[in-house]
PDB file of C-alpha atoms in Angstrom:
ATOM      1  CA  MET A   1    -114.172 -71.382 191.431  1.00 62.00           C
ATOM      2  CA  ASN A   2    -111.258 -73.721 190.379  1.00 67.00           C
ATOM      3  CA  LEU A   3    -107.737 -73.090 191.549  1.00 75.00           C
ATOM      4  CA  VAL A   4    -106.843 -71.169 188.404  1.00 77.00           C
ATOM      5  CA  ASP A   5    -109.793 -68.857 188.671  1.00 74.00           C
ATOM      6  CA  ILE A   6    -109.044 -68.254 192.370  1.00 76.00           C
ATOM      7  CA  ARG A   7    -105.303 -67.362 191.366  1.00 84.00           C
ATOM      8  CA  ARG A   8    -106.593 -65.049 188.790  1.00 79.00           C
ATOM      9  CA  PHE A   9    -108.901 -63.434 191.053  1.00 77.00           C
ATOM     10  CA  GLU A  10    -106.204 -62.831 193.835  1.00 83.00           C
ATOM     11  CA  MET A  11    -103.877 -61.381 191.108  1.00 85.00           C
ATOM     12  CA  LEU A  12    -106.633 -58.867 189.848  1.00 84.00           C
ATOM     13  CA  THR A  13    -107.366 -58.030 193.452  1.00 85.00           C
ATOM     14  CA  ARG A  14    -103.676 -57.206 193.926  1.00 88.00           C
ATOM     15  CA  VAL A  15    -103.545 -55.215 190.629  1.00 88.00           C
ATOM     16  CA  ARG A  16    -106.823 -53.197 191.852  1.00 84.00           C
ATOM     17  CA  ASP A  17    -105.307 -52.462 195.319  1.00 88.00           C
ATOM     18  CA  PHE A  18    -102.011 -51.357 193.646  1.00 89.00           C
ATOM     19  CA  GLY A  19    -103.996 -48.823 191.482  1.00 86.00           C
ATOM     20  CA  LEU A  20    -105.983 -47.618 194.515  1.00 84.00           C
ATOM     21  CA  GLU A  21    -102.805 -47.111 196.530  1.00 87.00           C
ATOM     22  CA  HIS A  22    -101.027 -45.285 193.633  1.00 86.00           C
ATOM     23  CA  THR A  23    -103.925 -43.033 192.282  1.00 83.00           C
ATOM     24  CA  SER A  24    -101.562 -40.128 192.286  1.00 85.00           C
ATOM     25  CA  VAL A  25     -99.248 -41.888 189.745  1.00 85.00           C
ATOM     26  CA  PHE A  26    -102.229 -42.707 187.567  1.00 82.00           C
ATOM     27  CA  PRO A  27    -104.233 -39.515 187.228  1.00 82.00           C
ATOM     28  CA  VAL A  28    -107.908 -39.568 186.089  1.00 84.00           C
ATOM     29  CA  GLY A  29    -108.304 -39.434 182.421  1.00 86.00           C
ATOM     30  CA  THR A  30    -105.223 -41.383 181.407  1.00 87.00           C
ATOM     31  CA  PRO A  31    -105.314 -44.884 179.683  1.00 89.00           C
ATOM     32  CA  ALA A  32    -103.656 -46.549 182.970  1.00 87.00           C
ATOM     33  CA  ALA A  33    -106.548 -44.887 185.052  1.00 85.00           C
ATOM     34  CA  GLY A  34    -109.148 -46.550 182.670  1.00 87.00           C
ATOM     35  CA  ILE A  35    -107.365 -49.836 182.889  1.00 88.00           C
ATOM     36  CA  PHE A  36    -107.505 -49.809 186.759  1.00 85.00           C
ATOM     37  CA  SER A  37    -111.110 -48.770 186.593  1.00 86.00           C
ATOM     38  CA  ASP A  38    -111.844 -51.941 184.369  1.00 85.00           C
ATOM     39  CA  VAL A  39    -109.886 -54.116 186.702  1.00 87.00           C
ATOM     40  CA  ASN A  40    -111.886 -52.805 189.658  1.00 85.00           C
ATOM     41  CA  SER A  41    -115.144 -53.477 187.779  1.00 84.00           C
ATOM     42  CA  ALA A  42    -113.916 -57.059 186.924  1.00 83.00           C
ATOM     43  CA  VAL A  43    -112.886 -57.669 190.726  1.00 83.00           C
ATOM     44  CA  LEU A  44    -116.272 -56.456 191.946  1.00 85.00           C
ATOM     45  CA  SER A  45    -118.132 -58.612 189.381  1.00 80.00           C
ATOM     46  CA  LEU A  46    -116.017 -61.671 190.181  1.00 78.00           C
ATOM     47  CA  ASP A  47    -116.586 -61.362 193.775  1.00 80.00           C
ATOM     48  CA  GLN A  48    -120.331 -61.211 193.358  1.00 78.00           C
ATOM     49  CA  GLN A  49    -120.188 -64.158 191.036  1.00 74.00           C
ATOM     50  CA  ALA A  50    -118.077 -66.144 193.550  1.00 74.00           C
ATOM     51  CA  VAL A  51    -120.682 -65.323 196.315  1.00 75.00           C
ATOM     52  CA  SER A  52    -123.513 -66.656 194.017  1.00 72.00           C
ATOM     53  CA  GLN A  53    -121.532 -69.723 193.081  1.00 70.00           C
ATOM     54  CA  TRP A  54    -120.791 -70.499 196.624  1.00 70.00           C
ATOM     55  CA  ALA A  55    -124.463 -70.003 197.646  1.00 69.00           C
ATOM     56  CA  GLY A  56    -125.588 -72.247 194.828  1.00 62.00           C
ATOM     57  CA  SER A  57    -123.196 -75.013 195.974  1.00 62.00           C
ATOM     58  CA  THR A  58    -124.278 -74.727 199.424  1.00 64.00           C
ATOM     59  CA  SER A  59    -127.844 -74.887 198.544  1.00 56.00           C
ATOM     60  CA  ALA A  60    -127.363 -77.902 196.462  1.00 54.00           C
ATOM     61  CA  LEU A  61    -125.537 -79.684 199.320  1.00 59.00           C
ATOM     62  CA  GLU A  62    -128.192 -78.626 201.821  1.00 60.00           C
ATOM     63  CA  ASN A  63    -130.904 -80.005 199.440  1.00 59.00           C
ATOM     64  CA  THR A  64    -129.330 -83.439 199.203  1.00 65.00           C
ATOM     65  CA  PRO A  65    -130.563 -85.111 202.403  1.00 74.00           C
ATOM     66  CA  SER A  66    -134.153 -83.773 201.804  1.00 80.00           C
ATOM     67  CA  ARG A  67    -134.113 -85.127 198.235  1.00 82.00           C
ATOM     68  CA  ALA A  68    -132.854 -88.592 199.372  1.00 84.00           C
ATOM     69  CA  SER A  69    -135.437 -88.573 202.205  1.00 88.00           C
ATOM     70  CA  ALA A  70    -138.287 -87.817 199.737  1.00 88.00           C
ATOM     71  CA  ARG A  71    -136.912 -90.399 197.309  1.00 89.00           C
ATOM     72  CA  THR A  72    -136.695 -93.113 200.128  1.00 90.00           C
ATOM     73  CA  SER A  73    -140.045 -92.274 201.503  1.00 91.00           C
ATOM     74  CA  LEU A  74    -141.721 -92.488 197.950  1.00 91.00           C
ATOM     75  CA  ARG A  75    -139.889 -95.853 197.146  1.00 92.00           C
ATOM     76  CA  GLU A  76    -141.111 -97.377 200.474  1.00 92.00           C
ATOM     77  CA  THR A  77    -144.675 -96.254 199.660  1.00 91.00           C
ATOM     78  CA  LEU A  78    -144.488 -97.720 196.190  1.00 91.00           C
ATOM     79  CA  ASP A  79    -143.180-100.917 197.717  1.00 91.00           C
ATOM     80  CA  ARG A  80    -146.353-101.117 199.827  1.00 91.00           C
ATOM     81  CA  PHE A  81    -148.471-100.287 196.815  1.00 87.00           C
ATOM     82  CA  VAL A  82    -146.833-103.217 194.700  1.00 88.00           C
ATOM     83  CA  ALA A  83    -147.269-105.663 197.648  1.00 88.00           C
ATOM     84  CA  THR A  84    -150.904-104.661 198.215  1.00 88.00           C
ATOM     85  CA  ALA A  85    -151.615-104.897 194.607  1.00 86.00           C
ATOM     86  CA  HIS A  86    -150.110-108.370 194.426  1.00 85.00           C
ATOM     87  CA  ALA A  87    -152.272-109.396 197.511  1.00 84.00           C
ATOM     88  CA  ILE A  88    -155.249-108.049 195.882  1.00 83.00           C
ATOM     89  CA  ALA A  89    -154.665-110.095 192.601  1.00 81.00           C
ATOM     90  CA  VAL A  90    -153.916-113.108 194.668  1.00 80.00           C
ATOM     91  CA  ALA A  91    -157.202-112.707 196.676  1.00 80.00           C
ATOM     92  CA  LYS A  92    -159.252-112.235 193.484  1.00 77.00           C
ATOM     93  CA  GLY A  93    -157.412-115.140 191.747  1.00 73.00           C
ATOM     94  CA  THR A  94    -156.454-113.049 188.775  1.00 71.00           C
ATOM     95  CA  THR A  95    -153.337-111.232 187.337  1.00 66.00           C
ATOM     96  CA  ASN A  96    -154.706-108.973 184.933  1.00 61.00           C
ATOM     97  CA  GLU A  97    -153.141-105.855 183.332  1.00 58.00           C
ATOM     98  CA  ARG A  98    -154.361-103.570 186.069  1.00 59.00           C
ATOM     99  CA  GLU A  99    -152.210-105.442 188.676  1.00 58.00           C
ATOM    100  CA  LEU A 100    -149.310-105.515 186.133  1.00 62.00           C
ATOM    101  CA  LEU A 101    -149.326-101.563 186.554  1.00 71.00           C
ATOM    102  CA  PHE A 102    -148.182-101.958 190.209  1.00 80.00           C
ATOM    103  CA  ARG A 103    -144.515-102.921 189.694  1.00 81.00           C
ATOM    104  CA  MET A 104    -141.490-101.231 191.079  1.00 84.00           C
ATOM    105  CA  PRO A 105    -139.782 -98.711 188.664  1.00 82.00           C
ATOM    106  CA  PRO A 106    -135.960 -98.561 188.086  1.00 80.00           C
ATOM    107  CA  HIS A 107    -133.921 -96.569 190.246  1.00 79.00           C
ATOM    108  CA  ASN A 108    -134.410 -93.146 188.514  1.00 84.00           C
ATOM    109  CA  ASP A 109    -136.138 -90.453 189.865  1.00 88.00           C
ATOM    110  CA  GLN A 110    -138.146 -89.282 186.778  1.00 88.00           C
ATOM    111  CA  ARG A 111    -139.211 -93.039 186.231  1.00 89.00           C
ATOM    112  CA  MET A 112    -140.234 -93.447 189.705  1.00 90.00           C
ATOM    113  CA  LEU A 113    -142.360 -90.277 189.696  1.00 90.00           C
ATOM    114  CA  ALA A 114    -144.013 -91.429 186.496  1.00 90.00           C
ATOM    115  CA  ALA A 115    -144.724 -94.833 188.049  1.00 89.00           C
ATOM    116  CA  ALA A 116    -145.974 -93.293 191.231  1.00 90.00           C
ATOM    117  CA  LYS A 117    -148.294 -91.117 189.327  1.00 91.00           C
ATOM    118  CA  ALA A 118    -149.582 -93.938 187.310  1.00 88.00           C
ATOM    119  CA  MET A 119    -150.079 -96.013 190.318  1.00 89.00           C
ATOM    120  CA  SER A 120    -152.064 -93.155 192.099  1.00 90.00           C
ATOM    121  CA  SER A 121    -154.466 -92.889 189.328  1.00 88.00           C
ATOM    122  CA  GLU A 122    -154.973 -96.598 188.944  1.00 86.00           C
ATOM    123  CA  ALA A 123    -155.244 -97.110 192.765  1.00 87.00           C
ATOM    124  CA  ALA A 124    -158.073 -94.573 192.692  1.00 88.00           C
ATOM    125  CA  THR A 125    -160.192 -96.929 190.756  1.00 86.00           C
ATOM    126  CA  MET A 126    -159.458 -99.782 193.132  1.00 85.00           C
ATOM    127  CA  LYS A 127    -159.603 -97.709 196.373  1.00 90.00           C
ATOM    128  CA  ASP A 128    -161.890-100.053 198.208  1.00 89.00           C
ATOM    129  CA  ASP A 129    -159.603-103.012 197.469  1.00 88.00           C
ATOM    130  CA  PHE A 130    -156.639-101.246 198.774  1.00 88.00           C
ATOM    131  CA  ILE A 131    -158.392-100.118 201.912  1.00 90.00           C
ATOM    132  CA  ALA A 132    -159.872-103.744 202.556  1.00 89.00           C
ATOM    133  CA  HIS A 133    -156.047-104.889 202.412  1.00 90.00           C
ATOM    134  CA  GLY A 134    -155.059-102.556 205.056  1.00 89.00           C
ATOM    135  CA  MET A 135    -154.183 -99.205 203.268  1.00 89.00           C
ATOM    136  CA  ALA A 136    -155.081 -96.156 205.089  1.00 90.00           C
ATOM    137  CA  GLU A 137    -158.272 -94.048 203.901  1.00 90.00           C
ATOM    138  CA  THR A 138    -155.868 -91.207 202.839  1.00 91.00           C
ATOM    139  CA  PHE A 139    -153.361 -93.495 201.041  1.00 92.00           C
ATOM    140  CA  ILE A 140    -153.774 -91.788 197.627  1.00 91.00           C
ATOM    141  CA  ASP A 141    -153.431 -88.277 199.138  1.00 93.00           C
ATOM    142  CA  ASP A 142    -150.508 -89.473 201.053  1.00 93.00           C
ATOM    143  CA  LEU A 143    -148.886 -90.922 197.789  1.00 92.00           C
ATOM    144  CA  ASP A 144    -149.674 -87.648 196.032  1.00 93.00           C
ATOM    145  CA  ALA A 145    -148.010 -85.520 198.776  1.00 92.00           C
ATOM    146  CA  GLN A 146    -144.884 -87.693 198.571  1.00 92.00           C
ATOM    147  CA  ILE A 147    -144.797 -87.242 194.765  1.00 91.00           C
ATOM    148  CA  SER A 148    -145.084 -83.485 195.367  1.00 91.00           C
ATOM    149  CA  ASP A 149    -142.353 -83.607 197.942  1.00 90.00           C
ATOM    150  CA  LEU A 150    -139.941 -85.334 195.664  1.00 89.00           C
ATOM    151  CA  GLN A 151    -140.746 -83.066 192.799  1.00 89.00           C
ATOM    152  CA  ASP A 152    -140.158 -80.000 194.888  1.00 89.00           C
ATOM    153  CA  ALA A 153    -136.817 -81.434 196.225  1.00 86.00           C
ATOM    154  CA  LEU A 154    -135.644 -82.119 192.578  1.00 86.00           C
ATOM    155  CA  ALA A 155    -136.779 -78.637 191.556  1.00 85.00           C
ATOM    156  CA  GLU A 156    -134.779 -77.093 194.339  1.00 83.00           C
ATOM    157  CA  HIS A 157    -131.716 -79.095 193.491  1.00 80.00           C
ATOM    158  CA  THR A 158    -131.851 -78.071 189.817  1.00 81.00           C
ATOM    159  CA  ALA A 159    -132.381 -74.436 190.677  1.00 80.00           C
ATOM    160  CA  ALA A 160    -129.227 -74.574 192.904  1.00 75.00           C
ATOM    161  CA  ARG A 161    -127.287 -76.070 189.976  1.00 76.00           C
ATOM    162  CA  GLU A 162    -128.489 -73.684 187.617  1.00 78.00           C
ATOM    163  CA  THR A 163    -127.400 -70.885 190.062  1.00 74.00           C
ATOM    164  CA  ARG A 164    -124.052 -72.269 190.296  1.00 71.00           C
ATOM    165  CA  ALA A 165    -123.718 -72.649 186.454  1.00 73.00           C
ATOM    166  CA  ALA A 166    -124.936 -69.118 185.799  1.00 73.00           C
ATOM    167  CA  ALA A 167    -122.191 -67.813 188.317  1.00 70.00           C
ATOM    168  CA  ARG A 168    -119.634 -69.844 186.571  1.00 72.00           C
ATOM    169  CA  TYR A 169    -120.597 -68.265 183.203  1.00 70.00           C
ATOM    170  CA  GLY A 170    -120.601 -64.826 184.866  1.00 69.00           C
ATOM    171  CA  MET A 171    -117.009 -65.468 186.113  1.00 68.00           C
ATOM    172  CA  ASP A 172    -115.969 -66.370 182.624  1.00 68.00           C
ATOM    173  CA  ALA A 173    -117.624 -63.396 181.201  1.00 67.00           C
ATOM    174  CA  ALA A 174    -116.089 -61.009 183.882  1.00 64.00           C
TER     175      ALA A 174
END
């Protein structure tokens, strides 16, 4: 809610409260009673949407550290993959297209995920070389888990933003 929305909500709440306090002046069945009923419905709807928007905002903020942590962890792992692939190429005395696949992607979550998936599948074909250069036996599974962690964090963030946007739309409708 922005400041204008808050002021409108407060005004509608005061109008609703006035109608509830003076029901004897506005008997059931009159046009005024119908209007107060509509105002009451709008206040209840706005209250629910405000709660939903707040929950979406809070969820998005809570998710930020986990998303940043997942991003940092994956980037560090990709750095190790790139360095190890370079060491393998130097040890073999070649720089073929396979080693060129192991390069750092730009700082963009979707590009980093795509590069990580490509590196995971390519590293599977060179698993023995990577293990010989100091990578753990489970390095591919570890990378896949980090990919999954970042994807989950991004999905949670997107869901929170969608919740907040849906609440905003609901406020406008109410």
